[in-house]
XYZ file of C-alpha atoms in Angstrom:
783
model
C 0.049 0.001 0.089
C 2.821 2.389 1.054
C 6.505 2.879 0.477
C 8.865 5.053 2.300
C 11.725 6.800 0.410
C 14.425 8.093 2.799
C 16.448 9.609 0.003
C 16.073 13.015 -1.354
C 13.346 13.169 -4.210
C 13.116 15.382 -7.286
C 9.427 16.097 -8.382
C 9.122 17.113 -11.847
C 5.906 18.779 -12.978
C 4.157 17.647 -9.826
C 3.904 14.003 -11.210
C 7.255 12.579 -12.068
C 9.272 11.560 -8.990
C 13.097 10.841 -9.177
C 14.953 9.240 -6.345
C 18.623 10.792 -5.423
C 20.393 7.620 -4.520
C 23.968 8.939 -4.994
C 25.417 12.236 -6.482
C 25.284 11.091 -9.924
C 22.467 8.593 -10.602
C 18.776 9.007 -10.239
C 15.999 6.492 -10.021
C 12.494 6.263 -11.130
C 9.954 4.918 -8.633
C 10.046 1.575 -10.447
C 13.690 1.314 -9.456
C 14.928 1.977 -12.882
C 18.021 4.420 -13.565
C 17.090 7.541 -15.470
C 19.467 8.560 -18.205
C 20.493 12.192 -18.787
C 18.587 12.395 -22.087
C 15.629 11.305 -20.128
C 15.614 14.420 -17.788
C 13.872 17.757 -18.847
C 16.553 20.158 -20.044
C 20.124 19.477 -19.596
C 20.541 19.243 -16.011
C 18.124 19.536 -13.015
C 18.607 22.492 -10.619
C 20.830 21.970 -7.531
C 18.880 20.858 -4.396
C 19.037 23.913 -2.483
C 17.308 25.875 -5.665
C 14.786 23.036 -5.931
C 13.777 23.156 -2.372
C 12.494 26.688 -2.868
C 10.106 25.177 -5.391
C 7.815 23.201 -2.693
C 4.544 24.662 -1.799
C 5.768 24.672 1.931
C 8.761 26.835 0.962
C 6.647 29.303 -0.895
C 4.225 29.839 2.053
C 6.706 29.912 4.762
C 8.784 32.305 3.053
C 5.933 34.767 2.612
C 5.221 34.479 6.356
C 8.663 34.628 7.422
C 9.750 38.018 9.086
C 13.465 36.862 9.719
C 16.249 37.736 7.503
C 16.983 34.016 6.945
C 14.892 31.028 6.145
C 17.111 28.698 8.349
C 15.481 30.123 11.280
C 11.951 31.103 10.687
C 10.039 33.885 12.565
C 6.503 33.336 11.390
C 3.468 35.718 11.533
C 0.253 33.992 11.078
C -2.920 35.207 9.215
C -5.464 33.806 11.933
C -5.468 32.008 15.195
C -8.061 29.629 16.761
C -8.765 28.142 20.119
C -11.631 26.120 21.783
C -12.984 26.297 25.283
C -10.230 24.253 26.836
C -7.616 26.808 26.114
C -8.720 30.228 25.222
C -9.203 31.318 28.787
C -5.813 30.788 29.770
C -4.490 32.290 26.632
C -6.439 35.518 26.983
C -5.599 35.771 30.647
C -1.860 35.173 29.895
C -1.963 37.864 26.970
C -3.984 40.173 29.331
C -1.233 39.988 31.948
C 1.249 40.681 29.297
C -0.303 44.021 28.091
C -2.948 42.776 25.438
C -4.897 45.659 24.143
C -6.676 44.088 21.118
C -6.516 41.038 18.896
C -4.136 42.122 15.994
C -5.384 39.332 13.651
C -8.540 37.337 13.424
C -8.822 35.114 16.561
C -11.575 32.527 16.445
C -12.790 31.337 19.885
C -15.150 28.209 19.520
C -16.794 26.210 22.112
C -16.731 22.480 21.120
C -14.751 20.859 23.836
C -16.347 21.422 27.394
C -19.625 22.606 26.274
C -21.349 19.257 27.098
C -19.143 18.090 29.904
C -21.388 19.007 32.658
C -18.861 18.908 35.688
C -18.905 21.324 38.491
C -21.887 23.398 38.087
C -21.728 26.469 36.202
C -18.122 26.485 35.379
C -18.442 25.304 31.771
C -20.838 28.100 30.635
C -18.942 30.612 32.665
C -15.953 29.993 30.473
C -18.179 30.568 27.278
C -19.496 33.742 28.989
C -15.944 34.940 29.523
C -15.020 33.855 25.903
C -17.896 36.147 24.487
C -16.635 39.027 26.638
C -13.258 38.670 25.596
C -14.307 38.773 21.795
C -16.173 41.868 22.348
C -13.499 43.556 24.404
C -10.498 42.689 22.194
C -12.242 42.271 18.876
C -12.519 38.467 18.284
C -14.900 35.961 16.579
C -17.012 33.993 18.992
C -18.634 30.608 17.776
C -21.237 29.442 20.375
C -21.556 25.948 21.650
C -22.895 23.498 19.346
C -22.527 25.534 16.211
C -19.325 23.764 14.932
C -16.301 21.788 16.211
C -13.178 24.097 15.933
C -11.564 22.850 12.786
C -14.886 22.730 10.834
C -15.600 26.187 11.274
C -12.070 27.188 10.172
C -12.377 25.144 7.328
C -15.653 26.572 6.283
C -15.064 30.331 7.173
C -11.186 30.917 7.666
C -8.990 28.958 5.446
C -7.447 30.348 2.135
C -4.835 29.192 -0.130
C -1.584 30.297 0.604
C -2.404 31.156 4.166
C -1.461 30.014 7.670
C -3.434 29.534 10.661
C -2.065 28.749 14.313
C -4.185 26.874 16.637
C -4.133 25.636 20.322
C -5.273 22.404 19.167
C -2.920 19.625 17.742
C -5.369 18.829 14.832
C -4.994 22.351 13.504
C -4.624 21.061 9.808
C -6.000 22.531 6.919
C -3.599 21.609 4.077
C -6.527 20.389 1.694
C -7.673 23.776 1.666
C -4.281 25.348 0.490
C -3.621 26.571 4.217
C -0.708 25.589 6.404
C -2.233 24.926 9.996
C 0.122 24.472 12.853
C -1.019 23.186 16.241
C 0.895 24.602 19.394
C 0.301 25.283 23.051
C -1.510 28.477 24.026
C 1.540 30.538 24.912
C 2.478 30.414 21.013
C -0.903 32.062 20.542
C -0.120 34.556 23.222
C 2.904 35.498 21.165
C 0.984 36.244 18.021
C -1.807 38.198 19.989
C 1.112 40.367 21.242
C 2.428 40.854 17.701
C 5.517 38.481 18.302
C 6.480 35.568 16.199
C 6.411 31.870 15.982
C 10.087 30.711 15.872
C 11.149 27.363 14.246
C 13.962 26.167 12.548
C 13.222 25.707 8.612
C 11.371 22.158 8.681
C 12.295 19.368 6.368
C 9.550 18.839 3.704
C 8.447 15.351 2.741
C 6.195 14.538 -0.249
C 3.168 12.309 0.158
C 2.901 10.996 -3.470
C -0.864 9.867 -4.100
C -1.550 7.570 -6.996
C -4.542 5.601 -8.049
C -7.983 5.682 -6.688
C -9.755 4.327 -3.730
C -12.099 1.315 -4.048
C -15.821 1.953 -2.848
C -15.997 1.220 0.805
C -12.366 2.727 1.477
C -12.621 6.210 3.053
C -10.209 8.888 4.291
C -9.686 7.476 7.691
C -8.264 4.149 5.870
C -5.764 6.005 4.108
C -4.681 8.157 7.162
C -4.464 5.017 9.390
C -2.113 3.361 6.605
C -0.048 6.589 6.351
C 0.211 6.732 10.411
C 1.040 3.242 10.872
C 3.921 3.366 8.267
C 5.492 6.749 9.611
C 4.897 7.137 13.262
C 7.217 4.679 14.891
C 10.421 5.591 12.738
C 9.687 9.322 13.077
C 9.767 9.737 9.344
C 8.003 12.994 9.098
C 8.474 14.185 12.949
C 8.473 18.004 12.938
C 8.482 18.118 9.239
C 5.962 19.256 6.676
C 3.864 16.807 4.654
C 3.397 17.913 1.112
C 0.630 16.143 -0.628
C 1.176 15.691 -4.395
C 0.780 13.216 -7.098
C -1.957 12.343 -9.717
C -4.082 10.492 -7.291
C -5.186 13.938 -5.593
C -7.821 14.382 -8.380
C -9.456 11.335 -7.670
C -10.218 12.596 -4.231
C -13.129 14.994 -3.182
C -12.069 17.934 -0.867
C -14.031 16.192 2.220
C -11.993 12.948 1.516
C -8.653 15.042 1.272
C -9.623 16.821 4.415
C -10.291 13.624 6.159
C -6.835 12.367 5.432
C -5.317 15.629 6.163
C -6.627 16.282 9.819
C -4.977 12.945 10.895
C -1.593 13.923 9.992
C -1.113 15.256 13.447
C -0.720 11.748 14.473
C 2.355 11.298 12.329
C 4.131 14.012 14.669
C 4.567 16.305 11.421
C 4.811 19.956 11.920
C 2.092 21.021 9.310
C 0.779 19.876 5.779
C -0.062 21.122 2.654
C -1.795 19.869 -0.455
C -2.048 20.721 -4.355
C -5.151 22.857 -4.892
C -7.378 22.448 -8.040
C -11.053 23.046 -9.341
C -12.554 20.855 -6.524
C -11.079 23.119 -3.905
C -11.870 26.277 -5.971
C -15.553 24.951 -5.922
C -15.580 24.575 -2.250
C -14.641 28.249 -1.825
C -17.206 29.157 -4.293
C -19.844 27.099 -2.415
C -18.877 28.682 0.867
C -19.193 32.266 -0.535
C -15.368 32.920 -0.488
C -14.146 32.574 -3.937
C -11.426 35.267 -3.319
C -9.776 32.661 -0.726
C -8.882 30.300 -3.797
C -5.545 30.198 -5.562
C -3.933 27.473 -7.534
C -1.058 25.685 -5.245
C 1.378 23.354 -6.791
C 5.107 22.707 -6.792
C 7.316 24.593 -9.282
C 8.694 23.016 -12.317
C 11.177 20.853 -10.428
C 10.847 20.712 -6.633
C 13.232 18.725 -4.181
C 12.041 16.926 -1.178
C 13.752 15.259 1.820
C 11.812 12.081 1.398
C 8.771 10.689 0.030
C 5.847 8.361 1.026
C 4.390 6.702 -2.082
C 0.600 5.918 -1.520
C -1.099 3.728 -4.129
C -4.731 4.642 -3.228
C -6.121 1.535 -5.076
C -4.314 -0.685 -2.757
C -5.619 0.901 0.418
C -8.094 -1.454 2.285
C -10.218 -0.823 5.289
C -7.919 -0.249 8.454
C -8.235 -0.385 12.182
C -6.092 1.256 14.679
C -6.261 -1.008 17.885
C -5.690 0.538 21.307
C -3.951 2.685 22.406
C -2.636 4.722 19.585
C -3.533 5.552 16.093
C -0.266 4.061 14.729
C -1.292 0.529 16.191
C -2.688 -0.523 12.869
C -4.018 -3.583 11.144
C -6.058 -4.203 8.139
C -9.587 -5.129 9.050
C -9.177 -8.280 7.057
C -6.019 -9.569 8.718
C -7.714 -8.994 12.229
C -10.823 -10.961 11.193
C -8.382 -13.698 9.852
C -6.292 -13.851 13.029
C -8.363 -12.261 15.819
C -6.954 -14.366 18.866
C -3.334 -13.688 18.226
C -3.591 -10.000 17.344
C -5.751 -9.189 20.294
C -3.689 -11.157 22.632
C -0.666 -9.246 21.521
C -2.534 -5.827 21.956
C -3.511 -7.241 25.515
C -0.048 -7.975 26.508
C 1.434 -4.669 25.311
C -1.300 -2.537 26.810
C -1.246 -4.465 30.197
C 2.518 -3.590 30.512
C 1.466 0.140 29.614
C -1.232 0.247 32.257
C 0.858 -1.286 34.688
C -1.935 -2.235 37.241
C -2.485 -5.976 37.854
C -5.877 -5.044 39.217
C -7.146 -3.883 36.040
C -8.797 -6.588 33.931
C -8.049 -5.382 30.187
C -9.352 -8.137 28.056
C -10.335 -8.018 24.285
C -10.301 -11.542 23.501
C -13.582 -11.978 25.209
C -15.139 -9.817 22.408
C -14.572 -12.482 20.029
C -18.020 -14.415 19.178
C -17.832 -17.217 16.684
C -14.364 -16.158 15.431
C -15.136 -12.632 14.946
C -14.508 -9.471 17.099
C -17.681 -7.694 18.171
C -17.982 -4.071 19.345
C -20.274 -2.677 21.950
C -20.264 1.053 20.649
C -19.835 2.894 17.464
C -19.363 6.783 16.874
C -18.660 9.026 14.025
C -17.700 12.491 15.150
C -15.427 15.336 15.445
C -13.197 16.980 12.977
C -12.171 13.847 11.404
C -15.405 11.948 11.113
C -18.427 14.347 11.179
C -17.951 15.560 7.864
C -20.992 15.796 5.208
C -19.613 13.003 2.958
C -18.710 10.661 5.757
C -22.235 10.858 7.330
C -23.989 10.913 3.888
C -22.193 7.219 3.201
C -23.044 6.269 6.515
C -26.694 7.023 5.885
C -26.613 5.081 2.796
C -25.237 1.919 4.368
C -27.854 2.156 7.429
C -30.924 3.033 5.060
C -33.782 0.598 5.917
C -31.399 -1.358 8.475
C -31.375 -1.339 12.250
C -28.748 -0.626 15.005
C -30.728 -3.205 17.071
C -31.961 -2.922 20.705
C -29.123 -4.902 22.451
C -26.024 -3.604 23.852
C -24.658 -2.072 20.776
C -25.125 1.655 20.308
C -24.313 4.063 17.593
C -23.928 8.062 17.476
C -23.312 10.489 14.997
C -22.182 13.960 15.468
C -22.218 16.368 12.378
C -19.142 18.659 12.866
C -21.173 21.959 12.209
C -24.765 23.307 12.182
C -24.557 24.111 8.445
C -23.516 20.377 7.691
C -26.468 19.100 10.057
C -28.876 21.379 8.108
C -27.749 19.993 4.899
C -28.076 16.259 6.038
C -31.523 16.971 7.084
C -32.375 18.497 3.764
C -31.120 15.456 2.058
C -32.867 13.043 4.178
C -29.812 11.389 5.640
C -30.711 12.376 9.287
C -34.023 10.825 8.855
C -32.602 7.595 7.496
C -30.135 7.442 10.502
C -32.627 8.138 13.000
C -35.071 5.536 11.586
C -32.169 2.948 11.940
C -31.742 3.716 15.630
C -28.995 6.056 15.294
C -28.542 8.754 17.917
C -28.001 12.115 16.327
C -26.026 14.742 18.322
C -24.688 18.371 17.774
C -21.381 19.547 17.035
C -18.965 18.426 19.786
C -15.495 17.108 20.291
C -16.140 15.012 23.307
C -15.834 11.558 22.033
C -12.299 12.485 20.745
C -11.197 13.228 24.314
C -13.122 11.217 26.728
C -16.017 13.696 27.551
C -19.083 12.046 25.834
C -20.303 8.670 25.070
C -18.128 6.736 27.639
C -18.636 3.183 27.240
C -19.226 0.816 30.127
C -16.396 -0.883 32.054
C -14.822 -3.489 29.681
C -16.527 -2.465 26.569
C -15.090 -1.854 23.103
C -15.809 1.074 21.053
C -14.994 1.905 17.470
C -14.777 5.429 16.436
C -14.279 7.732 13.376
C -12.379 10.341 15.555
C -8.628 11.504 15.844
C -7.360 9.407 18.781
C -7.506 6.162 20.716
C -4.896 6.860 23.480
C -5.628 5.259 26.839
C -8.945 6.805 28.644
C -9.829 8.863 25.520
C -13.173 7.031 25.906
C -13.423 8.393 29.272
C -12.620 5.457 31.651
C -10.631 5.836 34.742
C -8.143 3.117 35.448
C -7.065 4.650 38.858
C -10.600 3.704 39.938
C -10.213 0.383 38.060
C -12.387 1.380 35.122
C -11.121 0.473 31.560
C -12.810 0.421 28.232
C -11.071 1.026 25.048
C -11.216 2.519 21.483
C -10.364 1.515 18.124
C -10.250 3.983 15.299
C -11.907 3.018 11.978
C -13.537 4.733 8.970
C -17.187 5.913 9.151
C -18.106 3.497 6.329
C -16.532 0.333 7.943
C -18.108 1.420 11.263
C -21.605 1.664 9.539
C -20.987 -1.911 8.043
C -20.192 -3.078 11.412
C -23.209 -1.668 12.784
C -25.587 -3.196 10.496
C -23.885 -6.754 11.107
C -24.826 -6.293 14.768
C -21.377 -5.404 15.946
C -19.352 -7.868 14.213
C -16.319 -6.145 12.820
C -16.871 -5.832 9.148
C -15.081 -3.831 6.376
C -17.259 -1.553 4.256
C -15.804 -3.363 1.094
C -17.854 -6.326 2.104
C -21.270 -4.326 1.958
C -23.124 -3.522 -1.120
C -24.047 0.008 -0.891
C -24.246 3.000 -3.286
C -22.217 5.838 -2.203
C -24.265 8.980 -1.731
C -24.503 11.828 -3.972
C -22.471 14.657 -2.277
C -23.339 17.858 -4.144
C -23.407 20.200 -1.242
C -24.963 23.530 -0.381
C -23.782 25.953 2.363
C -26.165 27.811 4.377
C -24.429 30.848 5.558
C -27.186 32.250 7.582
C -26.855 29.652 10.169
C -23.373 31.340 11.253
C -24.414 34.896 10.238
C -27.381 34.718 12.731
C -25.286 33.348 15.670
C -21.534 33.883 15.362
C -20.174 37.001 16.936
C -18.085 38.760 14.393
C -15.828 41.405 16.285
C -12.523 41.242 14.460
C -11.612 44.998 13.755
C -14.096 46.276 16.112
C -12.674 45.998 19.597
C -14.722 47.474 22.454
C -11.869 48.349 25.162
C -14.568 49.927 27.462
C -16.121 46.337 27.725
C -15.569 44.386 30.965
C -14.252 40.818 30.946
C -16.896 38.604 32.542
C -15.304 36.134 35.108
C -16.938 33.108 36.754
C -15.794 31.833 40.161
C -13.545 29.152 38.563
C -11.738 31.451 36.410
C -8.314 32.014 38.204
C -5.252 33.941 37.447
C -1.804 32.234 37.302
C -0.047 31.852 40.279
C 3.381 33.717 40.881
C 6.156 32.124 39.249
C 9.908 32.994 40.188
C 12.777 33.602 37.933
C 15.367 30.723 37.518
C 17.700 30.470 40.376
C 21.389 30.172 40.300
C 21.241 26.336 41.024
C 18.417 24.010 41.086
C 17.776 20.909 43.074
C 15.393 18.462 41.672
C 13.473 15.559 43.199
C 12.190 12.948 40.865
C 8.440 12.912 41.342
C 7.713 10.549 38.400
C 9.799 8.368 36.268
C 8.201 6.751 33.324
C 9.891 4.135 31.084
C 7.207 3.696 28.466
C 8.402 4.052 24.935
C 6.095 6.925 24.625
C 4.256 9.087 27.018
C 1.171 11.254 25.715
C -0.121 14.430 26.828
C -3.194 12.700 27.952
C -1.127 10.785 30.532
C 0.609 13.991 31.647
C -2.757 15.543 32.149
C -5.890 13.614 31.423
C -8.697 14.780 29.176
C -12.220 14.160 29.786
C -14.097 15.538 32.636
C -10.911 17.395 33.702
C -11.328 19.837 31.036
C -14.022 21.701 33.097
C -11.195 23.044 35.273
C -9.055 24.208 32.499
C -9.726 27.932 33.668
C -8.386 27.271 37.279
C -4.680 26.415 37.106
C -4.506 25.266 40.758
C -7.632 22.938 40.430
C -6.574 21.578 37.233
C -3.004 20.789 38.595
C -4.712 18.180 40.877
C -5.226 15.952 37.979
C -1.717 15.827 36.651
C -0.523 12.296 36.028
C -3.563 11.152 38.041
C -4.094 8.032 35.573
C -0.491 7.209 35.058
C 1.282 8.109 38.386
C -1.386 8.669 40.879
C 1.133 9.591 43.728
C 2.680 12.376 41.619
C 0.646 15.345 42.943
C 1.255 14.386 46.393
C 5.009 14.121 45.995
C 5.009 17.449 43.886
C 3.192 19.253 46.729
C 5.567 17.903 49.308
C 8.621 19.237 47.358
C 6.656 22.610 46.540
C 6.094 23.122 50.231
C 9.761 22.918 50.907
C 10.455 25.565 48.084
C 7.812 28.114 49.510
C 9.561 27.605 52.846
C 12.856 28.302 51.153
C 11.230 31.493 49.473
C 10.076 32.561 53.106
C 13.710 32.235 54.411
C 15.117 34.356 51.527
C 12.450 36.842 52.098
C 13.142 37.021 55.686
C 9.837 35.851 56.887
C 11.315 32.831 58.485
C 14.598 32.323 60.314
C 17.328 29.520 60.174
C 16.406 27.946 63.474
C 12.748 27.261 62.620
C 13.377 25.478 59.253
C 11.809 22.152 58.743
C 13.791 18.883 58.868
C 13.175 18.569 55.235
C 14.390 21.764 54.006
C 17.349 21.624 56.300
C 18.201 18.127 54.840
C 18.039 19.472 51.458
C 20.159 22.466 52.421
C 22.706 20.054 53.799
C 22.870 17.998 50.459
C 23.399 21.310 48.605
C 26.338 22.139 50.896
C 27.839 18.774 50.141
C 27.304 19.039 46.414
C 28.617 22.793 46.330
C 31.300 23.261 48.923
C 31.979 26.779 47.683
C 28.948 27.766 50.178
C 29.983 28.322 53.348
C 26.748 28.197 55.349
C 23.235 26.906 55.053
C 21.559 30.071 54.363
C 23.777 31.152 51.566
C 23.321 27.689 49.809
C 19.414 27.831 50.166
C 19.191 31.415 48.793
C 20.987 30.443 45.639
C 19.328 27.286 45.033
C 15.703 26.642 43.876
C 13.824 23.529 44.943
C 11.405 21.787 42.408
C 10.499 18.373 40.799
C 11.331 17.029 37.541
C 9.720 14.162 35.527
C 11.619 11.770 33.596
C 10.121 10.011 30.440
C 11.694 8.147 27.632
C 9.750 10.201 24.841
C 7.071 12.564 26.583
C 4.682 14.872 24.560
C 2.941 12.711 21.944
C -0.657 13.876 21.260
C -2.365 17.067 22.264
C -1.049 20.461 21.896
C -2.534 21.817 25.077
C -0.026 23.575 27.177
C -1.634 22.229 30.518
C 0.661 18.949 30.210
C 3.606 21.423 31.050
C 1.768 24.268 32.901
C 0.334 21.840 35.542
C 3.761 20.592 36.413
C 5.050 24.086 36.752
C 1.907 25.203 39.004
C 3.156 22.202 41.325
C 6.546 23.275 41.316
C 8.085 21.624 38.401
C 11.420 22.990 36.964
C 12.321 20.585 34.302
C 11.603 17.445 32.225
C 14.243 14.873 31.372
C 13.741 12.701 28.111
C 15.599 10.725 25.575
C 13.722 12.798 23.240
C 10.604 14.893 22.861
C 7.765 13.373 20.880
C 6.683 16.768 19.440
C 8.078 20.208 19.347
C 4.987 21.620 20.552
C 5.441 19.947 23.846
C 9.089 20.899 24.200
C 7.907 24.604 23.442
C 5.211 24.213 26.183
C 7.967 23.415 28.435
C 10.083 26.385 27.769
C 7.098 28.800 27.588
C 6.463 27.697 31.350
C 9.876 28.287 32.221
C 10.679 24.528 32.410
C 14.087 23.169 31.329
C 13.636 20.781 28.500
C 16.727 18.374 29.305
C 17.641 15.490 27.096
C 19.761 12.578 28.208
C 21.703 9.887 26.311
C 20.387 7.049 28.452
C 23.833 6.105 30.033
C 23.421 2.399 31.006
C 25.200 2.951 34.306
C 22.416 5.230 35.616
C 18.782 4.578 36.371
C 16.471 7.274 37.625
C 14.047 6.413 40.477
C 11.267 8.367 41.999
C 12.659 10.275 45.049
C 16.165 10.531 43.557
C 17.601 14.218 43.873
C 19.543 15.911 41.217
C 21.545 18.915 41.872
C 22.396 21.034 38.819
C 24.903 23.986 39.806
C 25.323 26.946 38.033
C 22.154 26.334 35.774
C 21.283 29.871 35.234
C 24.718 30.851 34.074
C 24.753 27.879 31.818
C 21.601 29.340 30.230
C 23.096 32.690 29.767
C 26.383 31.128 28.306
C 24.289 29.089 25.759
C 25.752 25.797 27.153
C 24.651 22.889 25.310
C 25.649 20.418 28.049
C 25.232 20.708 31.759
C 26.563 18.451 34.459
C 24.598 17.385 37.510
C 24.986 15.253 40.787
C 22.441 12.316 41.040
C 21.920 11.412 44.728
C 20.333 7.946 44.930
C 20.076 5.060 47.385
C 23.262 3.544 45.915
C 25.214 6.721 46.036
C 26.056 9.688 44.079
C 26.625 9.696 40.195
C 27.454 12.352 37.961
C 24.716 12.926 35.049
C 25.423 14.794 31.761
C 22.212 16.497 30.516
C 21.804 18.187 27.000
C 20.043 21.397 26.353
C 19.453 21.364 22.568
C 19.792 24.781 20.980
C 17.675 27.306 22.589
C 16.730 30.778 20.841
C 17.429 33.993 22.459
C 13.920 34.595 23.489
C 13.829 30.852 24.789
C 16.706 31.443 26.878
C 15.166 34.713 28.305
C 11.772 33.004 28.886
C 13.520 30.264 30.988
C 15.703 32.727 32.927
C 12.429 34.776 33.703
C 10.704 31.605 34.866
C 7.837 31.653 32.404
C 6.522 33.618 29.534
C 4.237 35.768 31.650
C 7.222 36.774 33.488
C 9.122 37.436 30.274
C 6.400 39.860 28.791
C 5.775 41.392 32.286
C 9.288 42.842 32.239
C 9.624 43.486 28.510
């Protein structure tokens, strides 16, 4: 189905790919050498010149404000956030001097709108959001109107533009827009007319050829790509540029369904060739001026290529607990016991709790896997074409009255309206389908939570642990597999027996589409360019300011509060999604959930260390004297004196050394862009992470923006970190000032003292200043 080419690629006229295997010989995709006389012109341009002919280079160069393309400083055309993140963003920007939104900023309400936890606090956030849009000149999309990315597709995309969102699935490449998902502080920088700073990324061509078979949908293509590139990091922090003759065989909805899932490859962004189908999309939405033809130049050079033969893609399934854990449905049906036992073994190791009975093989009935729940929802599943095809499959069928349930969430009110007009909603309801409004809940564990032990199939974006809302800390466990909407519908009409849509006879629905702009015009607040500074922000009792954060001390003494040896640690594990989203506007209350499902003792450990740091600060401020120090702080102070004999007394040592916590994880940060995965650690006194590598750029950026040190470590086999080990890093402040690439610490363990070398991968000048000041908030407050 797919082939990865790690060598450089020349793409000629957007269709003909030539692999660069050495300096003198080019090869076509069939592995045949290409003779010089077969090339266009006498010679191909050099690689650096041809790199400039990618669509990514063209768009990035137009948005770059620095003097070099090596280190980009990007200004975006628009911003977007949902109700999990926008309160914190506005609060941070307000504390940093925000006067008005300088570019269009869309605040949507699709995440905690139905998560009814904690009384009024969800709607309080929405009231705050509308008041912020009025005061600063923003765009406010009320709850149930649209999921964040569908609104941006319909109303804000444009060919050649760039959009930054505080949600990881900010992907609009199919519409000619480079979308980037980052943590909230990166949006704060844009709101304060600063830049998004990143090294020029690699660009990998995703070469599509052929045409999908009936019954194969966009999620099948996406899962096939994710399964091929995630584990080897093939496109990590790079731009995926979709090219090739197969694109013309895909509708815009189909392209978008593939595109939104590119986040799960850990790429930075994406961009697609645009054509008459994209032009028609913008015409339908009343935004013809947003269209422009995008394509690579005559000869473009890429850092690699993924060749996808669409005609060979078959229905796929991503088993728990990651979108890259992919199988074809056919192979799972042929060998369910062995595959499910393997999944069980892997996930029992990940859950690391013998009290939890994680069992999938008990879902096998008569040799076939059976499911308990099915959902089509969100920015990936709730599209017009997906739901139209689902309705065609369920027409005159029945969901049944047993344990199986099926829910469909159209991704916007205009799509819902059009589905009603076409009769699709009636067909679905008559079959027993539950029709719900635009909401992202099934994507992050805040809606349609299955019963304990049940198995759910979903056309959504993720299937991480507890994305379905279970709580393993309370011995609740259920699980999610990702599939395409068509195969989900096929499975539903077979009574929950896992079935690929290619086994079902159905006529794909006619998908000509009309867009009713009045739905938004009569409900969405359009305030960009019309700020009302006299308006007051409206606060609910759960909306709290960020606690005070001190500058980076001369030295730091770090206690390990969590040590995680899993191959990958997701942001969902660092700060769970689901019902916790109700507390996103209260940093202290949200922090109580940090690592609660992965390392339940973390919060207690962190608070214990934080209490010692607060005591230290009281000593420095003269509010506490030396004789009255607690035994805990005195013990750490004596450890500092032992590690740094240049200090002559306890008071001097404690005055120069901050005390905090550190988390070690092999590869943290896969998944969501939400900055709370880092900010919650900081709120509880965290000063650093240590990792072998960071899963995404955005998580590392979030650490930096909250004033945390993003250490990496080369996995010295002589050293093993344990909870409650203590790491002393002398002179860390001066090391940051001096742009040191490596710092040396002393690790105190039950086995003795060991020297540890930690790397600080290159930091920009602004990033160093943010860490020195203790957080982005402090950085802007003093600048």
